[in-house]
mmCIF file of C-alpha atoms and ligand atoms in Angstrom:
data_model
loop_
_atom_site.group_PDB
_atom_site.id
_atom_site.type_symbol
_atom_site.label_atom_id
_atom_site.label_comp_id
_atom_site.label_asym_id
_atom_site.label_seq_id
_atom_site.Cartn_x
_atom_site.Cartn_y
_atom_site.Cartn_z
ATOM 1 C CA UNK A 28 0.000 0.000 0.000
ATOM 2 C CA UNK A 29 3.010 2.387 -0.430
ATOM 3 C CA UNK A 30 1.486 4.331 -3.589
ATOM 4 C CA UNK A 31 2.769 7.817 -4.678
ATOM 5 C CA UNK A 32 0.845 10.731 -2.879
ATOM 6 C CA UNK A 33 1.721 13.289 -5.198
ATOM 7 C CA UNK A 34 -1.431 12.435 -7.992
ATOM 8 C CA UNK A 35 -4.409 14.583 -7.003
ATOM 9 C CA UNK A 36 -2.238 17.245 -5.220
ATOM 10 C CA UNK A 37 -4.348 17.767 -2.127
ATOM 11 C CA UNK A 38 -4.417 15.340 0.286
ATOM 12 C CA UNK A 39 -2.241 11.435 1.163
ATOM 13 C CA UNK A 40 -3.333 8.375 -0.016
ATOM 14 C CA UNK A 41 -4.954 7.593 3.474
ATOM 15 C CA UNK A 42 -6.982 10.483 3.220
ATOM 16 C CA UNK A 43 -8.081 10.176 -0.736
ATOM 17 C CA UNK A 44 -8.952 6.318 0.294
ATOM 18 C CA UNK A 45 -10.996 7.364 3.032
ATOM 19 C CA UNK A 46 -12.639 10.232 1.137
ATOM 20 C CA UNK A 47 -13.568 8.580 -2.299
ATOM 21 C CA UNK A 48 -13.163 4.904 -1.690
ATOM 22 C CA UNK A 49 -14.842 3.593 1.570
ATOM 23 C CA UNK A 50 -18.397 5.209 1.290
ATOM 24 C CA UNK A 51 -18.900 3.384 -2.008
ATOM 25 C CA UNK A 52 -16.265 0.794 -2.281
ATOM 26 C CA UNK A 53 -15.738 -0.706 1.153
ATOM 27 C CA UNK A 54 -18.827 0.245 3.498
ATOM 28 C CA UNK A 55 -21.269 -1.668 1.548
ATOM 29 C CA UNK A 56 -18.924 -4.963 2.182
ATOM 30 C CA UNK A 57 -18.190 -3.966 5.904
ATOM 31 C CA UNK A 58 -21.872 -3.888 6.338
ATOM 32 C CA UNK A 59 -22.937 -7.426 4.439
ATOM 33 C CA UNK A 60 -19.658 -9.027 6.285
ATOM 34 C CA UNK A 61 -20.882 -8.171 9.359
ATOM 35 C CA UNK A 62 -24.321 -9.392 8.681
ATOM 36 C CA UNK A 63 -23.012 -12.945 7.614
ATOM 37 C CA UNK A 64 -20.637 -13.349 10.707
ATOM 38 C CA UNK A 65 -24.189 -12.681 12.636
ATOM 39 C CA UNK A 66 -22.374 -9.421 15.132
ATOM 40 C CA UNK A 67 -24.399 -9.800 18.428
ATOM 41 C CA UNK A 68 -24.641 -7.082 21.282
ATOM 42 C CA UNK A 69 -21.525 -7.985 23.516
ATOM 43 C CA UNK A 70 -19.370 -8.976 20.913
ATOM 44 C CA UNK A 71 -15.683 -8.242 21.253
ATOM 45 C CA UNK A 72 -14.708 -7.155 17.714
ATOM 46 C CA UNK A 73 -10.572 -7.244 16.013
ATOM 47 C CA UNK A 74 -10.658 -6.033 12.542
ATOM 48 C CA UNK A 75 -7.279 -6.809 10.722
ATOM 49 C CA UNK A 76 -5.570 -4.952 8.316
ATOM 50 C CA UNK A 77 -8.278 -2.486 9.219
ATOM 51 C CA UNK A 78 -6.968 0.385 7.197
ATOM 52 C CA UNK A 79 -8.920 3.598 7.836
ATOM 53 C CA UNK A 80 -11.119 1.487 9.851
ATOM 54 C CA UNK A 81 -14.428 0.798 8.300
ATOM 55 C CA UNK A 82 -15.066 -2.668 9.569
ATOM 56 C CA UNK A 83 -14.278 -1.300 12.793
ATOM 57 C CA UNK A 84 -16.201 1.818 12.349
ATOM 58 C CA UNK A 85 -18.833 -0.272 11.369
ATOM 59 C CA UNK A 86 -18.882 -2.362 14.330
ATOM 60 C CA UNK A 87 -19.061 0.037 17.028
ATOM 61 C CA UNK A 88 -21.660 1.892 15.267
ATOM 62 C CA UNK A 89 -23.805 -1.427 15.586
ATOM 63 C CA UNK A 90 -22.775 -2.256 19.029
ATOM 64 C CA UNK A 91 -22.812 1.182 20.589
ATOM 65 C CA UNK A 92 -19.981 0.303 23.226
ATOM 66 C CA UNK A 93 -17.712 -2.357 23.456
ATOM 67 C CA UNK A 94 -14.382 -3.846 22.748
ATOM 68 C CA UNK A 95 -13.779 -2.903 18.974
ATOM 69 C CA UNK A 96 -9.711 -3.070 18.274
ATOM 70 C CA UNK A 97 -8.078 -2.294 14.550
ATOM 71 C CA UNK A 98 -4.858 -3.803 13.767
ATOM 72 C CA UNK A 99 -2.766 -2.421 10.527
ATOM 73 C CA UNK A 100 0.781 -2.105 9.474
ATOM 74 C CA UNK A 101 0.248 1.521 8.100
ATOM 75 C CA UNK A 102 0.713 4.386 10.672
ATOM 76 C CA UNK A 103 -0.731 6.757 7.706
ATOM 77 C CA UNK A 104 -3.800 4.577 7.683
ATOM 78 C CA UNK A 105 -4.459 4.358 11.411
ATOM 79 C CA UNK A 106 -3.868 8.325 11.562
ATOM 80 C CA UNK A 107 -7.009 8.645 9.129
ATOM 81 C CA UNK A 108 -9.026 5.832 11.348
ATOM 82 C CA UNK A 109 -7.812 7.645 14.821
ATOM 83 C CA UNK A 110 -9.169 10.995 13.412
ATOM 84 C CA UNK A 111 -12.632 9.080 12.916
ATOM 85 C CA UNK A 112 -13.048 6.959 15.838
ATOM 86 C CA UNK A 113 -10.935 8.266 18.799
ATOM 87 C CA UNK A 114 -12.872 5.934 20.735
ATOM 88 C CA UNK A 115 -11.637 2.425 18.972
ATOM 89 C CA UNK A 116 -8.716 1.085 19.776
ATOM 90 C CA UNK A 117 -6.521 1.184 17.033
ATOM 91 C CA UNK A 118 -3.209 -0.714 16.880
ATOM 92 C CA UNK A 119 -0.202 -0.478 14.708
ATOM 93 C CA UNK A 120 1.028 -4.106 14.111
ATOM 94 C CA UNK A 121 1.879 -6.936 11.673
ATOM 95 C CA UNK A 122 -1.308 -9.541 10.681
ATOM 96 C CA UNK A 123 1.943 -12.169 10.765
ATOM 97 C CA UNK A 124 2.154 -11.063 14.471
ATOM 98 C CA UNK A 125 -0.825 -9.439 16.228
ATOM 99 C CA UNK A 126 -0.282 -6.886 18.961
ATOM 100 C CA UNK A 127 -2.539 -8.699 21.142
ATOM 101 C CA UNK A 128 -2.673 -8.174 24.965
ATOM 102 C CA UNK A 129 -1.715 -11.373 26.926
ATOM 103 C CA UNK A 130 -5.114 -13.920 26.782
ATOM 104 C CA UNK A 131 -7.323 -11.248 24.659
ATOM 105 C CA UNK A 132 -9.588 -12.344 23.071
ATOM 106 C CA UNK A 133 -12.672 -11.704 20.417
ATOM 107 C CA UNK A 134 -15.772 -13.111 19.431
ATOM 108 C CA UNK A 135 -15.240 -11.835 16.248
ATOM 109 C CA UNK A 136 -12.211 -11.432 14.028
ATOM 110 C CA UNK A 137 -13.003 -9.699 9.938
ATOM 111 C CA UNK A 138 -10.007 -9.176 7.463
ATOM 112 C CA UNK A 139 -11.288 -7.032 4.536
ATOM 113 C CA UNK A 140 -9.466 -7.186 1.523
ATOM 114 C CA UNK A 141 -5.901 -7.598 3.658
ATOM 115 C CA UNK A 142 -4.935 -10.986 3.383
ATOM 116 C CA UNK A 143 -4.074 -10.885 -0.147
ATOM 117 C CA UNK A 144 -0.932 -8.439 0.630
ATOM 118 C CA UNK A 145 0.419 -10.534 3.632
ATOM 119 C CA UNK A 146 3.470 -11.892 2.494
ATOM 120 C CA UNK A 147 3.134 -14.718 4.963
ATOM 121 C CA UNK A 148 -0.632 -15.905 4.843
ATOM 122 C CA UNK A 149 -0.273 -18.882 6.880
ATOM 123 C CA UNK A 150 0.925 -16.890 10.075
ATOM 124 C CA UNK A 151 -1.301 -14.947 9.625
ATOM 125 C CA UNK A 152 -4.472 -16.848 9.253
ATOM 126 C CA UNK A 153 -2.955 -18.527 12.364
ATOM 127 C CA UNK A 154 -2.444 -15.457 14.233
ATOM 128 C CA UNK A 155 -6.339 -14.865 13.869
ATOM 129 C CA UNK A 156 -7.019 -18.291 15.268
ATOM 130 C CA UNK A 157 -4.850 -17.346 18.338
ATOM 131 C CA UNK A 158 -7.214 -14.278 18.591
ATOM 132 C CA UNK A 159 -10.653 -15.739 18.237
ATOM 133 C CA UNK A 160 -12.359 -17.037 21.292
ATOM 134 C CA UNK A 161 -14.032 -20.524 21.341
ATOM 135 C CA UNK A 162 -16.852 -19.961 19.777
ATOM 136 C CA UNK A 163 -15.826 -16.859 17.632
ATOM 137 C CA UNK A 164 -16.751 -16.265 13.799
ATOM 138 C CA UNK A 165 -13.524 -15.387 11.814
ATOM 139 C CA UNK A 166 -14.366 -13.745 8.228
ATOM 140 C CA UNK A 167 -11.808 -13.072 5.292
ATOM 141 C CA UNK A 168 -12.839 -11.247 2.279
ATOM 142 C CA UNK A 169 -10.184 -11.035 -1.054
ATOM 143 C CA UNK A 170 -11.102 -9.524 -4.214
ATOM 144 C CA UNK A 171 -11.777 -12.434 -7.189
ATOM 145 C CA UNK A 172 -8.843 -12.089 -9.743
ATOM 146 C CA UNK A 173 -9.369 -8.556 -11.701
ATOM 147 C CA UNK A 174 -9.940 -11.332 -15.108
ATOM 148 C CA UNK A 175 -13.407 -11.852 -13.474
ATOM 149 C CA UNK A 176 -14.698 -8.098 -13.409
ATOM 150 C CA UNK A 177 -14.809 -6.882 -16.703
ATOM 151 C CA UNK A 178 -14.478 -3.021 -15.682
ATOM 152 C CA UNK A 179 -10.661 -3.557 -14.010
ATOM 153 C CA UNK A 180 -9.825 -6.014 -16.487
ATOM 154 C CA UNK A 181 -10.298 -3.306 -18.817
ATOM 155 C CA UNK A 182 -8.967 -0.698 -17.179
ATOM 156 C CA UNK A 183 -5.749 -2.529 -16.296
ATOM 157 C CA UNK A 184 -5.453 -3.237 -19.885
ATOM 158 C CA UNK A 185 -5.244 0.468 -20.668
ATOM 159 C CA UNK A 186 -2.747 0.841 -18.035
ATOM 160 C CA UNK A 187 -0.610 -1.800 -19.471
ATOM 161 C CA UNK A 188 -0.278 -0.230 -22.636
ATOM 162 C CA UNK A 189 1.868 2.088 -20.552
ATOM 163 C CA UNK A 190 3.535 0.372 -17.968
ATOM 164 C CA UNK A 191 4.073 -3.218 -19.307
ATOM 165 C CA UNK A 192 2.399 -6.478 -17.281
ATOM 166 C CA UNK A 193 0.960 -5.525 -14.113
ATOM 167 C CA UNK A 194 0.681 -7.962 -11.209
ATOM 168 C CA UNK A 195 -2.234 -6.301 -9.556
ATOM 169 C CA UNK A 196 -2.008 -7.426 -5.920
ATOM 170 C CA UNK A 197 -5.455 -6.212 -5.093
ATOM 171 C CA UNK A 198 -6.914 -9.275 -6.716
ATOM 172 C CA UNK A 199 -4.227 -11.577 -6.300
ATOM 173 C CA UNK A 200 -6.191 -14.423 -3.967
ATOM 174 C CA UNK A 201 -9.305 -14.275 -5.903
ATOM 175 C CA UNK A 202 -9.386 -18.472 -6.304
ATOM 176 C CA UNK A 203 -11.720 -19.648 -3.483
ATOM 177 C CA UNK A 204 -10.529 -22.904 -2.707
ATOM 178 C CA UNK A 205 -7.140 -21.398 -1.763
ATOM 179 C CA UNK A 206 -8.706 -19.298 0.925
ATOM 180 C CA UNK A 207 -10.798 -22.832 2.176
ATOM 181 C CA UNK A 208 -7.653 -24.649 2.275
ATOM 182 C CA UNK A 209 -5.331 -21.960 4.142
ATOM 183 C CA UNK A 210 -8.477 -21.774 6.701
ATOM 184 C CA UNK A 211 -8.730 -25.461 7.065
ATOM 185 C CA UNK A 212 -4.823 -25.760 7.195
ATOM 186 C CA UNK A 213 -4.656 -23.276 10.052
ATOM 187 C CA UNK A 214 -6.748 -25.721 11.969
ATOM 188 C CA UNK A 215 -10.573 -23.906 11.485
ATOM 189 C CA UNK A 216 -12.849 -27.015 11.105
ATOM 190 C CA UNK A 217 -16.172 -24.850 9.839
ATOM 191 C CA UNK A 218 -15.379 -22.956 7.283
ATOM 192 C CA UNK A 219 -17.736 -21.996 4.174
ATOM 193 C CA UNK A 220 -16.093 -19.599 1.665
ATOM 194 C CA UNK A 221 -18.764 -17.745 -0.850
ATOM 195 C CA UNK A 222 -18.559 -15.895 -4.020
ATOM 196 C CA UNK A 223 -20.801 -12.640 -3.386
ATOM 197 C CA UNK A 224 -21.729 -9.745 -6.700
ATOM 198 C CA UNK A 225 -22.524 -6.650 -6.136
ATOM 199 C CA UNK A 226 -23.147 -3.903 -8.479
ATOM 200 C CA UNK A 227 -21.011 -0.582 -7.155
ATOM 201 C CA UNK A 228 -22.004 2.797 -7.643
ATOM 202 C CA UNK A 229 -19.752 5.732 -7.600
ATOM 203 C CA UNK A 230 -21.172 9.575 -7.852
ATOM 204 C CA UNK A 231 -18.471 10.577 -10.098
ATOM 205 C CA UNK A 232 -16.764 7.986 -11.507
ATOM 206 C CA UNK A 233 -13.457 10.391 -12.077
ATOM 207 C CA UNK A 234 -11.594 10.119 -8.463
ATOM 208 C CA UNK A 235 -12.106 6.717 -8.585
ATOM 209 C CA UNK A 236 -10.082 6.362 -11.957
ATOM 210 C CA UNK A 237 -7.199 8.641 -10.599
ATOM 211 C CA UNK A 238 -6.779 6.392 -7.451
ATOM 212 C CA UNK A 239 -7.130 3.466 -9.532
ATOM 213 C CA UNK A 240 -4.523 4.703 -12.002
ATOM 214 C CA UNK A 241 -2.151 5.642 -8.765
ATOM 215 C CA UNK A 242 -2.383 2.239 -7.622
ATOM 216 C CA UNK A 243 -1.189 0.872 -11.336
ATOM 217 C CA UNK A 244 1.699 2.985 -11.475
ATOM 218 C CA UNK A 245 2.430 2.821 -7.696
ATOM 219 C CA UNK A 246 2.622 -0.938 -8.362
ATOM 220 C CA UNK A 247 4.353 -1.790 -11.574
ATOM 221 C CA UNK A 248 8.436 -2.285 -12.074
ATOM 222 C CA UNK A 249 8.265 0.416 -14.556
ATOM 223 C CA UNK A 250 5.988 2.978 -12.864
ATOM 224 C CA UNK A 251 8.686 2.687 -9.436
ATOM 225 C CA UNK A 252 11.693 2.946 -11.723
ATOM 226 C CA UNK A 253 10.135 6.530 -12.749
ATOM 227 C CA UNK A 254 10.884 9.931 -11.700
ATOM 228 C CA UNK A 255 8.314 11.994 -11.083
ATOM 229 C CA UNK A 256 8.087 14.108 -13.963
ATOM 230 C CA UNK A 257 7.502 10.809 -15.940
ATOM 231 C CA UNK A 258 5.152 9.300 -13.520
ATOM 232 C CA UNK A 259 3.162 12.116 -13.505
ATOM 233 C CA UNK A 260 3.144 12.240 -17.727
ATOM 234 C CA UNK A 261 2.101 8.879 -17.474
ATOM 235 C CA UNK A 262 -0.480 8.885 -15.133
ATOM 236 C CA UNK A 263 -2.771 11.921 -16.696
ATOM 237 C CA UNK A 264 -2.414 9.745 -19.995
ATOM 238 C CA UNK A 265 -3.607 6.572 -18.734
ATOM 239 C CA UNK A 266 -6.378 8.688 -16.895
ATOM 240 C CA UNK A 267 -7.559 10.128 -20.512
ATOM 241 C CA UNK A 268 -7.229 6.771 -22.285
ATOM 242 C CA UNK A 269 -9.247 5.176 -19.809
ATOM 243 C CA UNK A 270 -12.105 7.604 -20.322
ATOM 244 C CA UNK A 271 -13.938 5.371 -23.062
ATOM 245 C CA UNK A 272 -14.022 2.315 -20.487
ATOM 246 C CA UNK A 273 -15.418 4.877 -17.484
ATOM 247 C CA UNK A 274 -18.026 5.704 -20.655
ATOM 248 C CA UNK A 275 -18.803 2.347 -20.923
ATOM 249 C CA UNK A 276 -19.531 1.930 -17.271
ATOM 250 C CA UNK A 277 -21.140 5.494 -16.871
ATOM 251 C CA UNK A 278 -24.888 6.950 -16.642
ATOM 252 C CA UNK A 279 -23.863 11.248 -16.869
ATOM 253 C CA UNK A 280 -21.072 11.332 -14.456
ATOM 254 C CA UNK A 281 -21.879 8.409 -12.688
ATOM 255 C CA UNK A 282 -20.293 5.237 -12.315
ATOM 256 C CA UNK A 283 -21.683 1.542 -11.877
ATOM 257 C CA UNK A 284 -19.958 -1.531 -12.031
ATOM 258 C CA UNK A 285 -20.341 -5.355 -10.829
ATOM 259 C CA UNK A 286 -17.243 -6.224 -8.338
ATOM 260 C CA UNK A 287 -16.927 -9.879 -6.700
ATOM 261 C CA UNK A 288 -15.442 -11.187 -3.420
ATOM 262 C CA UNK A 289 -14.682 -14.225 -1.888
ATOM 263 C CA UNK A 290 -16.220 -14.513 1.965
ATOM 264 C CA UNK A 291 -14.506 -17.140 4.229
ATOM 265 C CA UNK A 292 -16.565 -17.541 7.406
ATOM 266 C CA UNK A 293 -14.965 -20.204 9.502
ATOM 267 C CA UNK A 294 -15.078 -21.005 13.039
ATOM 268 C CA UNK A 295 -13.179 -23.497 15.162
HETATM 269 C C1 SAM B 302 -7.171 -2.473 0.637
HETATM 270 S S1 SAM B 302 -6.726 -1.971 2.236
HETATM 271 C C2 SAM B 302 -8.128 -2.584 3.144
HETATM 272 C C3 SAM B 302 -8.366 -1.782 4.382
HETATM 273 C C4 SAM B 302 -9.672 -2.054 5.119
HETATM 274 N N1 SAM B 302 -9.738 -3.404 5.596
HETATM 275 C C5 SAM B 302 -10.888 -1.680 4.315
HETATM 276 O O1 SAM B 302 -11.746 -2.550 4.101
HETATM 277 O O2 SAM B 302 -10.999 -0.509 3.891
HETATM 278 C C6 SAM B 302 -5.453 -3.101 2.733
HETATM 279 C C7 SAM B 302 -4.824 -2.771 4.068
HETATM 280 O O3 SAM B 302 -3.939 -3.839 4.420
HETATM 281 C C8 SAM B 302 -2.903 -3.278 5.196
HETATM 282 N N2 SAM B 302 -1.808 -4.256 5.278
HETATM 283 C C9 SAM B 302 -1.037 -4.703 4.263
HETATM 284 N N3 SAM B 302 -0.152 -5.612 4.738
HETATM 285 C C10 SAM B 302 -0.379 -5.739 6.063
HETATM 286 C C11 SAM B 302 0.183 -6.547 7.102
HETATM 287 N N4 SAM B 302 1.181 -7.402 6.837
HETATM 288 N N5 SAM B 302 -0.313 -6.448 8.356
HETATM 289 C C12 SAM B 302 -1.335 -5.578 8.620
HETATM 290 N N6 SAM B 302 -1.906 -4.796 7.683
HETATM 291 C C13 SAM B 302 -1.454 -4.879 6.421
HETATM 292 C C14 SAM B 302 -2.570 -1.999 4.439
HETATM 293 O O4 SAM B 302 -1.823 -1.098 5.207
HETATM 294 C C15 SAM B 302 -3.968 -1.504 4.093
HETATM 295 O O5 SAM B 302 -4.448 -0.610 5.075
#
């Protein structure tokens, strides 16, 4: 998640994530995940790799007061989350190695769209077990592969053009019997991993293609090999070659597309 922060000139990455990404992009999951891991009054909540916090956010809006902790590697993140919800507990800490106080414990344990940049998945699937209490829901969402949903297929495609084969990491654990087995091998014994479409609606369809673009460049060889100058250059013409795709997917200035997850829900 270390992208360039220069793009849109006015704010960090944290921030732009937070301000055009999580109403549309990430809330709507938060909410359904929630749902399907059944959050009861009472319910001790860790959300991992909680970025600006939604899951979290979330949670404590559903369970007025409780225990509600978020866990993520990024300090820039966590500033944005803190700045939101002073009253969660917000932790800056590996998923490989949760800062976890001696015996804690929670009844539920959500990693949205996380696992699939965790170098080491298998600690850290394991690390979640050692979090969740005996009878605790653990749920794991990660993108399908980009191939699937025709809108970032495309739009990686124009990015390409630029910056040669990307390896987009966003949707890089999209195969759903890979996420059953690294449950089951971490020793979860219920565990029922679904495929869930939903169509996404942005207001203006434009900041989402600049962050999108961002994260292209920010993640190819040849977009980190460039100076700015360059990077810049790049970027605004990937953004304008990409505008027949955000067409495609656009009513006026608005933008609609069908995304797809993978849902682990697994208990012990
Ligand atoms: C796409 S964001 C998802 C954030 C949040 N869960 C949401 O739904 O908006 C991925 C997050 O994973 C975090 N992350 C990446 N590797 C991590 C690791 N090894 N341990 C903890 N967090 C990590 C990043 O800092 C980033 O905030």
């Amino acid at each position: 998640m270390t992208l360039p922060s220069y793009a849109m000139n006015q704010a960090s990455f944290p921030e732009m994530y937070e301000r055009w990404l999580v109403g549309p992009l990430f809330r709507p999951w938060a909410e359904l995940t929630l749902d399907e891991v059944r959050l009861s009054p009472g319910d001790r909540v860790l959300d991992v790799a909680c970025g600006t916090g939604i899951v979290a956010r979330v949670a404590k809006e559903r369970l007025g007061t409780g225990h509600v902790v978020g866990v993520d590697v990024s300090s820039d993140m966590l500033a944005v989350a803190r700045a939101l919800a002073p009253d969660i507990d917000w932790r800056e800490g590996n998923a490989s190695s949760l800062p976890l106080h001696e015996g804690e414990q929670f009844d539920v344990v959500v990693c949205q769209q996380g696992l699939q940049f965790f170098p080491d998945k298998a600690s850290a699937v394991t690390e979640m077990r050692r979090a969740l209490s005996k009878r605790g829901r653990l749920a794991i969402a990660t993108w399908r592969a980009d191939d699937e949903i025709p809108f970032f297929r495309e739009l990686r495609r124009v990015a390409e053009r630029h910056l040669g084969a990307i390896a987009d990491q966003r949707y890089s654990f999209g195969d759903a019997a890979s996420l059953e087995d690294l449950l089951r091998d971490a020793g979860f014994e219920d565990v029922q991993v679904k495929t869930i479409s939903r169509t996404i609606r942005f207001d203006d369809g434009e900041p989402f293609i600049r962050l999108n673009t961002m994260a292209f460049v920010g993640m190819s060889t040849a977009g980190k090999a460039m100076g700015d100058d360059e990077r810049k250059r790049v970027m605004e013409a990937i953004i304008t070659e990409s505008g027949p795709v955000l067409q495609q997917y656009s009513d006026g200035s608005a933008l609609a597309f069908e995304l797809r997850t993978n849902l682990a829900i697994a208990s012990l």
